[in-house]
Amino acid sequence: MNLHEYQGKELLNSFGVRIQRGIVADNHKKAVEAAKQLATETGTGWWVVKAQIHAGGRGKGGGVKLAKSLAEVEKISEDIIGMMLVTPQTSAQGKKVHQVLVAEDVYYPGANEPDEYYMSVLLNRGTGRNMIMYSTEGGMDIEAVAENTPHLIFTEDIDPLLGLLPFQARKIAFNLGLSGVALKEMIKFVTSLYTAFVKSDSSLFEINPVLKTSDDKILAVDSKVTIDDNALFRHKDLALLRDLREENEIEVEANAAGLNYVDLDGNVGCMVNGAGLAMSTMDLIKQSGGEPANFLDVGGTADAKRVETAFRIILKDSNVKAILVNIFGGIVRCDRVAQGVIDAYKNMGDAINVPIIVRLQGTNAIEAKQLIDDSGLDVISATEFQEAADKVQQVLK
Ligand code: GDP
Ligand code: MN
């Protein structure tokens, strides 16, 4: 589950991580009130207005703007709220902005120049440990830094039993070229950041930029936080932060129905039992020249009700031109699944408007094929995997 920038910052702050202060608002009047509340005597007294959507690169897309007066806060918020924001990380249509974060301007002039760093916490899949990834080249596109100057990206692996050790936090601060007050601040920042990561059961933190202010404070200007869905049961407060408006509508509905569904770009809908079989079904569709429209694991109980729900969900995607049902009957007998497909089909009537290819293999596969062939419905049966994929290609032509 992804959080908005403002939610991520609040989470970090609750663990003692210093953040750029801000208040979220869903209309321009509230944005002005927020700006008034944030007003301080120090710094520039300006604000930055930031679109809250689940995508990065907002700055490049015009979703992050500096406001030098309350009138500007109002104007910019009015422009941003309700817009379709297109960034390098959204689709071409962009994402609708429902709220903005009004934050204090932290790039004020002072004794030193403000400086931007990059920092993330994530799993190192190579070592199976959490790691902190960091760079002096913050603020910009970290992918470009990784591509062009990989030696400027550092990583620090963390022992799961010992946690982040003090010498590691110091090393990170040194490698970022810090000294004096800023060094101490960075040590505190990294230490509390890592605690927040572990305690919230997150799978990704990405803070870009981490800012060193002109008076040597270290703070998070941006936050991308992903919490492990499988741990949400023990973080009821965090689970409430879910913003379903940001998520794929069909996926949300499928999840509510207990189906493992991931929306993809292709035209062949898949209904499969078991994640492994679902993956190989997608591979085979691709190898036969098609493109899977989704990943869908219906799970162990492929009865008529579940099959019907799965059909309805797959058909919500208007790109779907054919559906391949590929079920292995182990504990669940194939003839029962076949009956489920037939019942669901009859029940749905005209709602099924694309060809369906069914491949059932395993216990009672022969009886299942017979049922399908005798049903008189417009369902094409197949026994072999390749045969099923070929039949999909035929109906698409
Ligand atoms: P992203 O583009 O979605 O990654 O959004 P960020 O939160 O990283 O903001 C983009 C850029 O806006 C940052 O890299 C900063 O350069 C700039 N920015 C953010 N906060 C402030 C601020 O308080 N003052 C000024 N002047 N610039 C800011
Ligand atoms: Mn950023």
GROMACS .gro file of C-alpha atoms and ligand atoms in nm:
model
  426
    1MET     CA    1   0.000   0.000   0.000
    2ASN     CA    2   0.134   0.339  -0.101
    3LEU     CA    3   0.094   0.653   0.107
    4HIS     CA    4   0.065   1.012  -0.008
    5GLU     CA    5   0.365   1.237   0.052
    6TYR     CA    6   0.192   1.414   0.344
    7GLN     CA    7   0.093   1.083   0.509
    8GLY     CA    8   0.444   0.946   0.467
    9LYS     CA    9   0.593   1.259   0.622
   10GLU     CA   10   0.356   1.237   0.920
   11LEU     CA   11   0.457   0.874   0.971
   12LEU     CA   12   0.827   0.965   0.958
   13ASN     CA   13   0.776   1.255   1.194
   14SER     CA   14   0.600   1.034   1.450
   15PHE     CA   15   0.930   0.845   1.477
   16GLY     CA   16   1.132   1.162   1.524
   17VAL     CA   17   1.242   1.219   1.164
   18ARG     CA   18   1.259   1.591   1.090
   19ILE     CA   19   1.033   1.692   0.802
   20GLN     CA   20   0.941   1.999   0.602
   21ARG     CA   21   0.628   2.111   0.790
   22GLY     CA   22   0.306   2.116   0.592
   23ILE     CA   23  -0.073   2.093   0.603
   24VAL     CA   24  -0.289   1.914   0.350
   25ALA     CA   25  -0.591   2.089   0.191
   26ASP     CA   26  -0.860   1.979  -0.053
   27ASN     CA   27  -0.966   2.327  -0.171
   28HIS     CA   28  -0.795   2.663  -0.222
   29LYS     CA   29  -0.964   2.832   0.077
   30LYS     CA   30  -0.832   2.566   0.312
   31ALA     CA   31  -0.494   2.596   0.141
   32VAL     CA   32  -0.479   2.964   0.238
   33GLU     CA   33  -0.577   2.879   0.597
   34ALA     CA   34  -0.302   2.617   0.601
   35ALA     CA   35  -0.048   2.870   0.476
   36LYS     CA   36  -0.148   3.116   0.752
   37GLN     CA   37  -0.105   2.848   1.017
   38LEU     CA   38   0.240   2.761   0.885
   39ALA     CA   39   0.362   3.120   0.870
   40THR     CA   40   0.686   3.171   1.059
   41GLU     CA   41   0.907   3.471   1.116
   42THR     CA   42   1.220   3.290   1.001
   43GLY     CA   43   1.317   3.189   0.648
   44THR     CA   44   1.162   3.342   0.339
   45GLY     CA   45   0.806   3.327   0.472
   46TRP     CA   46   0.712   3.167   0.138
   47TRP     CA   47   0.535   2.835   0.080
   48VAL     CA   48   0.552   2.550  -0.161
   49VAL     CA   49   0.225   2.401  -0.291
   50LYS     CA   50   0.253   2.032  -0.380
   51ALA     CA   51   0.002   1.811  -0.564
   52GLN     CA   52  -0.073   1.492  -0.369
   53ILE     CA   53  -0.093   1.197  -0.606
   54HIS     CA   54   0.060   0.851  -0.596
   55ALA     CA   55   0.333   0.925  -0.849
   56GLY     CA   56   0.671   1.093  -0.844
   57GLY     CA   57   0.816   1.347  -1.083
   58ARG     CA   58   0.548   1.598  -0.982
   59GLY     CA   59   0.796   1.884  -0.993
   60LYS     CA   60   0.867   1.817  -1.364
   61GLY     CA   61   0.494   1.792  -1.438
   62GLY     CA   62   0.406   2.127  -1.282
   63GLY     CA   63   0.263   1.983  -0.961
   64VAL     CA   64   0.508   2.155  -0.721
   65LYS     CA   65   0.509   2.535  -0.716
   66LEU     CA   66   0.658   2.805  -0.500
   67ALA     CA   67   0.411   3.064  -0.365
   68LYS     CA   68   0.544   3.398  -0.238
   69SER     CA   69   0.217   3.536  -0.102
   70LEU     CA   70  -0.119   3.412   0.029
   71ALA     CA   71  -0.274   3.524  -0.300
   72GLU     CA   72  -0.029   3.302  -0.485
   73VAL     CA   73  -0.106   3.009  -0.253
   74GLU     CA   74  -0.474   3.054  -0.339
   75LYS     CA   75  -0.419   3.085  -0.715
   76ILE     CA   76  -0.174   2.794  -0.739
   77SER     CA   77  -0.391   2.567  -0.523
   78GLU     CA   78  -0.697   2.648  -0.731
   79ASP     CA   79  -0.504   2.561  -1.047
   80ILE     CA   80  -0.358   2.237  -0.911
   81ILE     CA   81  -0.660   2.091  -0.728
   82GLY     CA   82  -0.878   1.916  -0.983
   83MET     CA   83  -0.616   1.910  -1.259
   84MET     CA   84  -0.502   1.596  -1.436
   85LEU     CA   85  -0.134   1.590  -1.347
   86VAL     CA   86   0.093   1.422  -1.600
   87THR     CA   87   0.442   1.328  -1.477
   88PRO     CA   88   0.710   1.090  -1.609
   89GLN     CA   89   0.557   0.832  -1.371
   90THR     CA   90   0.187   0.858  -1.470
   91SER     CA   91   0.000   0.748  -1.782
   92ALA     CA   92  -0.049   0.999  -2.065
   93GLN     CA   93  -0.386   1.102  -1.920
   94GLY     CA   94  -0.226   1.170  -1.583
   95LYS     CA   95  -0.379   1.147  -1.237
   96LYS     CA   96  -0.650   1.363  -1.091
   97VAL     CA   97  -0.530   1.582  -0.803
   98HIS     CA   98  -0.772   1.584  -0.508
   99GLN     CA   99  -0.555   1.768  -0.256
  100VAL     CA  100  -0.240   1.973  -0.214
  101LEU     CA  101   0.018   1.986   0.061
  102VAL     CA  102   0.096   2.343   0.157
  103ALA     CA  103   0.445   2.336   0.307
  104GLU     CA  104   0.687   2.592   0.444
  105ASP     CA  105   0.963   2.695   0.203
  106VAL     CA  106   1.275   2.531   0.339
  107TYR     CA  107   1.514   2.653   0.069
  108TYR     CA  108   1.578   2.983   0.247
  109PRO     CA  109   1.913   3.166   0.223
  110GLY     CA  110   2.156   3.149   0.513
  111ALA     CA  111   2.513   3.085   0.617
  112ASN     CA  112   2.550   2.788   0.377
  113GLU     CA  113   2.390   2.676   0.052
  114PRO     CA  114   2.098   2.432   0.089
  115ASP     CA  115   2.203   2.089  -0.038
  116GLU     CA  116   1.990   1.796  -0.162
  117TYR     CA  117   2.062   1.427  -0.100
  118TYR     CA  118   1.890   1.103  -0.194
  119MET     CA  119   1.804   0.834   0.060
  120SER     CA  120   1.594   0.519   0.046
  121VAL     CA  121   1.542   0.214   0.263
  122LEU     CA  122   1.448  -0.110   0.090
  123LEU     CA  123   1.520  -0.479   0.070
  124ASN     CA  124   1.849  -0.583  -0.087
  125ARG     CA  125   1.728  -0.892  -0.271
  126GLY     CA  126   2.085  -1.009  -0.324
  127THR     CA  127   2.171  -1.033   0.045
  128GLY     CA  128   1.817  -1.073   0.181
  129ARG     CA  129   1.872  -0.778   0.415
  130ASN     CA  130   1.735  -0.429   0.442
  131MET     CA  131   1.966  -0.165   0.304
  132ILE     CA  132   1.994   0.209   0.307
  133MET     CA  133   2.072   0.347  -0.036
  134TYR     CA  134   2.197   0.704  -0.048
  135SER     CA  135   2.366   0.959  -0.268
  136THR     CA  136   2.494   1.313  -0.269
  137GLU     CA  137   2.306   1.355  -0.600
  138GLY     CA  138   1.958   1.415  -0.460
  139GLY     CA  139   1.661   1.610  -0.588
  140MET     CA  140   1.687   1.489  -0.942
  141ASP     CA  141   1.618   1.170  -1.127
  142ILE     CA  142   1.798   0.898  -0.927
  143GLU     CA  143   1.759   0.656  -1.220
  144ALA     CA  144   1.977   0.890  -1.428
  145VAL     CA  145   2.240   0.901  -1.150
  146ALA     CA  146   2.242   0.518  -1.138
  147GLU     CA  147   2.284   0.510  -1.515
  148ASN     CA  148   2.552   0.774  -1.563
  149THR     CA  149   2.742   0.797  -1.233
  150PRO     CA  150   2.677   0.473  -1.040
  151HIS     CA  151   2.981   0.535  -0.815
  152LEU     CA  152   2.787   0.822  -0.656
  153ILE     CA  153   2.528   0.581  -0.512
  154PHE     CA  154   2.620   0.410  -0.186
  155THR     CA  155   2.448   0.124  -0.007
  156GLU     CA  156   2.465   0.007   0.353
  157ASP     CA  157   2.332  -0.339   0.440
  158ILE     CA  158   2.175  -0.381   0.781
  159ASP     CA  159   2.191  -0.689   1.001
  160PRO     CA  160   1.831  -0.779   1.089
  161LEU     CA  161   1.925  -0.883   1.443
  162LEU     CA  162   2.154  -0.592   1.527
  163GLY     CA  163   1.965  -0.320   1.343
  164LEU     CA  164   2.136  -0.006   1.216
  165LEU     CA  165   2.455   0.032   1.421
  166PRO     CA  166   2.587   0.374   1.527
  167PHE     CA  167   2.904   0.339   1.317
  168GLN     CA  168   2.690   0.276   1.009
  169ALA     CA  169   2.486   0.592   1.064
  170ARG     CA  170   2.814   0.786   1.105
  171LYS     CA  171   2.958   0.633   0.789
  172ILE     CA  172   2.652   0.740   0.590
  173ALA     CA  173   2.681   1.097   0.717
  174PHE     CA  174   3.056   1.104   0.635
  175ASN     CA  175   3.002   0.964   0.286
  176LEU     CA  176   2.753   1.244   0.223
  177GLY     CA  177   3.038   1.484   0.295
  178LEU     CA  178   2.892   1.625   0.616
  179SER     CA  179   3.064   1.762   0.924
  180GLY     CA  180   2.978   1.951   1.240
  181VAL     CA  181   2.611   2.013   1.320
  182ALA     CA  182   2.491   1.871   0.986
  183LEU     CA  183   2.675   1.545   1.053
  184LYS     CA  184   2.506   1.504   1.390
  185GLU     CA  185   2.170   1.591   1.237
  186MET     CA  186   2.218   1.335   0.960
  187ILE     CA  187   2.306   1.060   1.210
  188LYS     CA  188   1.984   1.133   1.396
  189PHE     CA  189   1.791   1.149   1.071
  190VAL     CA  190   1.914   0.812   0.940
  191THR     CA  191   1.869   0.640   1.275
  192SER     CA  192   1.509   0.752   1.322
  193LEU     CA  193   1.434   0.687   0.956
  194TYR     CA  194   1.545   0.326   0.987
  195THR     CA  195   1.345   0.277   1.307
  196ALA     CA  196   1.036   0.413   1.130
  197PHE     CA  197   1.093   0.173   0.841
  198VAL     CA  198   1.113  -0.135   1.063
  199LYS     CA  199   0.836  -0.037   1.307
  200SER     CA  200   0.588   0.044   1.029
  201ASP     CA  201   0.658  -0.280   0.837
  202SER     CA  202   0.734  -0.080   0.527
  203SER     CA  203   0.883  -0.227   0.214
  204LEU     CA  204   1.005   0.102   0.068
  205PHE     CA  205   1.100   0.446   0.189
  206GLU     CA  206   1.232   0.689  -0.067
  207ILE     CA  207   1.320   1.038   0.049
  208ASN     CA  208   1.428   1.252  -0.244
  209PRO     CA  209   1.538   1.509  -0.161
  210VAL     CA  210   1.668   1.491   0.193
  211LEU     CA  211   1.761   1.854   0.247
  212LYS     CA  212   2.045   2.017   0.435
  213THR     CA  213   1.909   2.364   0.503
  214SER     CA  214   2.125   2.672   0.494
  215ASP     CA  215   2.142   2.652   0.876
  216ASP     CA  216   2.246   2.286   0.874
  217LYS     CA  217   1.920   2.112   0.963
  218ILE     CA  218   1.856   1.779   0.791
  219LEU     CA  219   1.496   1.716   0.688
  220ALA     CA  220   1.271   1.519   0.454
  221VAL     CA  221   1.131   1.739   0.176
  222ASP     CA  222   0.958   1.453  -0.006
  223SER     CA  223   0.848   1.103   0.094
  224LYS     CA  224   0.748   0.793  -0.087
  225VAL     CA  225   0.633   0.524   0.155
  226THR     CA  226   0.512   0.175   0.067
  227ILE     CA  227   0.377  -0.039   0.349
  228ASP     CA  228   0.374  -0.416   0.320
  229ASP     CA  229   0.009  -0.514   0.262
  230ASN     CA  230   0.066  -0.839   0.448
  231ALA     CA  231   0.150  -0.649   0.765
  232LEU     CA  232  -0.145  -0.410   0.760
  233PHE     CA  233  -0.343  -0.633   0.995
  234ARG     CA  234  -0.118  -0.515   1.276
  235HIS     CA  235  -0.123  -0.149   1.173
  236LYS     CA  236  -0.492  -0.064   1.179
  237ASP     CA  237  -0.408   0.308   1.198
  238LEU     CA  238  -0.195   0.290   0.883
  239ALA     CA  239  -0.451   0.076   0.698
  240LEU     CA  240  -0.694   0.370   0.733
  241LEU     CA  241  -0.459   0.585   0.523
  242ARG     CA  242  -0.540   0.387   0.209
  243ASP     CA  243  -0.667   0.619  -0.067
  244LEU     CA  244  -0.867   0.399  -0.302
  245ARG     CA  245  -0.902   0.687  -0.549
  246GLU     CA  246  -0.534   0.639  -0.630
  247GLU     CA  247  -0.564   0.268  -0.699
  248ASN     CA  248  -0.681   0.074  -1.002
  249GLU     CA  249  -1.061   0.042  -0.972
  250ILE     CA  250  -1.080  -0.313  -1.104
  251GLU     CA  251  -0.799  -0.428  -0.873
  252VAL     CA  252  -0.975  -0.279  -0.572
  253GLU     CA  253  -1.298  -0.461  -0.659
  254ALA     CA  254  -1.115  -0.791  -0.726
  255ASN     CA  255  -0.933  -0.768  -0.394
  256ALA     CA  256  -1.261  -0.709  -0.213
  257ALA     CA  257  -1.393  -1.028  -0.377
  258GLY     CA  258  -1.085  -1.217  -0.256
  259LEU     CA  259  -0.930  -1.258  -0.600
  260ASN     CA  260  -0.563  -1.199  -0.672
  261TYR     CA  261  -0.589  -0.970  -0.971
  262VAL     CA  262  -0.335  -0.743  -1.139
  263ASP     CA  263  -0.443  -0.529  -1.433
  264LEU     CA  264  -0.216  -0.542  -1.742
  265ASP     CA  265  -0.220  -0.382  -2.086
  266GLY     CA  266  -0.295  -0.676  -2.319
  267ASN     CA  267  -0.610  -0.819  -2.477
  268VAL     CA  268  -0.629  -1.178  -2.347
  269GLY     CA  269  -0.805  -1.215  -2.012
  270CYS     CA  270  -0.672  -1.499  -1.795
  271MET     CA  271  -0.849  -1.697  -1.526
  272VAL     CA  272  -0.613  -1.940  -1.359
  273ASN     CA  273  -0.582  -2.122  -1.028
  274GLY     CA  274  -0.248  -2.083  -0.856
  275ALA     CA  275   0.001  -1.799  -0.898
  276GLY     CA  276   0.265  -2.020  -1.064
  277LEU     CA  277   0.025  -2.148  -1.327
  278ALA     CA  278  -0.103  -1.793  -1.377
  279MET     CA  279   0.252  -1.674  -1.447
  280SER     CA  280   0.323  -1.953  -1.696
  281THR     CA  281  -0.014  -1.895  -1.863
  282MET     CA  282   0.082  -1.533  -1.919
  283ASP     CA  283   0.419  -1.646  -2.058
  284LEU     CA  284   0.254  -1.886  -2.299
  285ILE     CA  285   0.006  -1.627  -2.421
  286LYS     CA  286   0.296  -1.396  -2.493
  287GLN     CA  287   0.503  -1.663  -2.665
  288SER     CA  288   0.205  -1.741  -2.889
  289GLY     CA  289   0.194  -1.378  -2.998
  290GLY     CA  290  -0.078  -1.245  -2.762
  291GLU     CA  291  -0.065  -1.008  -2.468
  292PRO     CA  292  -0.215  -1.091  -2.128
  293ALA     CA  293  -0.475  -0.840  -2.009
  294ASN     CA  294  -0.436  -0.940  -1.648
  295PHE     CA  295  -0.295  -1.173  -1.390
  296LEU     CA  296  -0.578  -1.350  -1.207
  297ASP     CA  297  -0.545  -1.626  -0.953
  298VAL     CA  298  -0.893  -1.749  -0.858
  299GLY     CA  299  -0.750  -1.968  -0.584
  300GLY     CA  300  -0.847  -2.319  -0.485
  301THR     CA  301  -1.226  -2.302  -0.491
  302ALA     CA  302  -1.318  -2.239  -0.853
  303ASP     CA  303  -1.695  -2.284  -0.807
  304ALA     CA  304  -1.966  -2.123  -1.021
  305LYS     CA  305  -1.997  -1.814  -0.798
  306ARG     CA  306  -1.627  -1.746  -0.799
  307VAL     CA  307  -1.588  -1.814  -1.169
  308GLU     CA  308  -1.873  -1.572  -1.238
  309THR     CA  309  -1.715  -1.301  -1.025
  310ALA     CA  310  -1.385  -1.356  -1.203
  311PHE     CA  311  -1.552  -1.332  -1.547
  312ARG     CA  312  -1.725  -1.009  -1.449
  313ILE     CA  313  -1.399  -0.858  -1.327
  314ILE     CA  314  -1.201  -0.962  -1.634
  315LEU     CA  315  -1.472  -0.819  -1.863
  316LYS     CA  316  -1.458  -0.477  -1.697
  317ASP     CA  317  -1.140  -0.425  -1.894
  318SER     CA  318  -1.264  -0.317  -2.237
  319ASN     CA  319  -0.937  -0.426  -2.401
  320VAL     CA  320  -1.021  -0.793  -2.339
  321LYS     CA  321  -1.094  -0.969  -2.670
  322ALA     CA  322  -1.078  -1.333  -2.548
  323ILE     CA  323  -1.060  -1.514  -2.215
  324LEU     CA  324  -0.842  -1.813  -2.144
  325VAL     CA  325  -0.949  -2.024  -1.847
  326ASN     CA  326  -0.661  -2.248  -1.743
  327ILE     CA  327  -0.735  -2.459  -1.438
  328PHE     CA  328  -0.544  -2.749  -1.292
  329GLY     CA  329  -0.778  -2.982  -1.108
  330GLY     CA  330  -0.592  -3.123  -0.813
  331ILE     CA  331  -0.808  -3.112  -0.505
  332VAL     CA  332  -1.085  -2.937  -0.696
  333ARG     CA  333  -1.213  -3.177  -0.965
  334CYS     CA  334  -1.212  -3.052  -1.326
  335ASP     CA  335  -1.574  -3.156  -1.388
  336ARG     CA  336  -1.683  -2.934  -1.100
  337VAL     CA  337  -1.490  -2.642  -1.245
  338ALA     CA  338  -1.637  -2.712  -1.589
  339GLN     CA  339  -1.985  -2.709  -1.439
  340GLY     CA  340  -1.894  -2.383  -1.267
  341VAL     CA  341  -1.789  -2.228  -1.598
  342ILE     CA  342  -2.109  -2.348  -1.767
  343ASP     CA  343  -2.332  -2.222  -1.484
  344ALA     CA  344  -2.155  -1.888  -1.470
  345TYR     CA  345  -2.182  -1.852  -1.847
  346LYS     CA  346  -2.557  -1.929  -1.846
  347ASN     CA  347  -2.613  -1.696  -1.556
  348MET     CA  348  -2.433  -1.408  -1.725
  349GLY     CA  349  -2.609  -1.439  -2.061
  350ASP     CA  350  -2.516  -1.148  -2.287
  351ALA     CA  351  -2.263  -1.011  -2.044
  352ILE     CA  352  -2.008  -1.250  -2.199
  353ASN     CA  353  -1.929  -1.093  -2.533
  354VAL     CA  354  -1.589  -1.245  -2.613
  355PRO     CA  355  -1.482  -1.601  -2.698
  356ILE     CA  356  -1.385  -1.822  -2.406
  357ILE     CA  357  -1.124  -2.094  -2.427
  358VAL     CA  358  -1.119  -2.341  -2.142
  359ARG     CA  359  -0.836  -2.576  -2.065
  360LEU     CA  360  -0.892  -2.810  -1.773
  361GLN     CA  361  -0.627  -3.058  -1.678
  362GLY     CA  362  -0.594  -3.301  -1.387
  363THR     CA  363  -0.857  -3.501  -1.198
  364ASN     CA  364  -1.158  -3.584  -1.420
  365ALA     CA  365  -1.025  -3.374  -1.710
  366ILE     CA  366  -1.189  -3.598  -1.970
  367GLU     CA  367  -1.532  -3.570  -1.808
  368ALA     CA  368  -1.481  -3.193  -1.785
  369LYS     CA  369  -1.403  -3.158  -2.156
  370GLN     CA  370  -1.711  -3.364  -2.233
  371LEU     CA  371  -1.927  -3.135  -2.021
  372ILE     CA  372  -1.796  -2.827  -2.198
  373ASP     CA  373  -1.832  -2.979  -2.545
  374ASP     CA  374  -2.188  -3.098  -2.471
  375SER     CA  375  -2.302  -2.772  -2.310
  376GLY     CA  376  -2.394  -2.613  -2.643
  377LEU     CA  377  -2.239  -2.287  -2.521
  378ASP     CA  378  -1.988  -2.086  -2.718
  379VAL     CA  379  -1.696  -2.218  -2.516
  380ILE     CA  380  -1.392  -2.371  -2.683
  381SER     CA  381  -1.226  -2.657  -2.495
  382ALA     CA  382  -0.862  -2.759  -2.503
  383THR     CA  383  -0.656  -3.023  -2.328
  384GLU     CA  384  -0.296  -2.923  -2.390
  385PHE     CA  385  -0.146  -2.595  -2.277
  386GLN     CA  386  -0.006  -2.504  -2.621
  387GLU     CA  387  -0.331  -2.606  -2.787
  388ALA     CA  388  -0.518  -2.363  -2.561
  389ALA     CA  389  -0.281  -2.078  -2.647
  390ASP     CA  390  -0.312  -2.156  -3.021
  391LYS     CA  391  -0.691  -2.148  -2.996
  392VAL     CA  392  -0.670  -1.807  -2.829
  393GLN     CA  393  -0.467  -1.681  -3.123
  394GLN     CA  394  -0.719  -1.825  -3.372
  395VAL     CA  395  -1.014  -1.641  -3.215
  396LEU     CA  396  -0.819  -1.316  -3.205
  397LYS     CA  397  -0.753  -1.322  -3.580
  398GDP     P1  398   0.865   1.517  -0.694
  398GDP     O1  399   0.898   1.602  -0.813
  398GDP     O2  400   0.734   1.446  -0.713
  398GDP     O3  401   0.975   1.425  -0.657
  398GDP     O4  402   0.840   1.618  -0.571
  398GDP     P2  403   0.940   1.678  -0.460
  398GDP     O5  404   0.869   1.680  -0.333
  398GDP     O6  405   1.069   1.606  -0.462
  398GDP     O7  406   0.959   1.827  -0.509
  398GDP     C1  407   1.021   1.857  -0.632
  398GDP     C2  408   1.121   1.969  -0.616
  398GDP     O8  409   1.057   2.085  -0.566
  398GDP     C3  410   1.232   1.941  -0.516
  398GDP     O9  411   1.337   1.866  -0.571
  398GDP     C4  412   1.275   2.079  -0.478
  398GDP    O10  413   1.377   2.124  -0.567
  398GDP     C5  414   1.151   2.164  -0.498
  398GDP     N1  415   1.102   2.203  -0.364
  398GDP     C6  416   1.039   2.126  -0.273
  398GDP     N2  417   1.015   2.194  -0.160
  398GDP     C7  418   1.062   2.318  -0.181
  398GDP     C8  419   1.069   2.437  -0.101
  398GDP    O11  420   1.028   2.442   0.014
  398GDP     N3  421   1.125   2.547  -0.158
  398GDP     C9  422   1.173   2.548  -0.285
  398GDP     N4  423   1.226   2.660  -0.332
  398GDP     N5  424   1.172   2.437  -0.362
  398GDP    C10  425   1.117   2.325  -0.311
  399MN      MN  426   1.097   1.393  -0.496
   0.00000   0.00000   0.00000
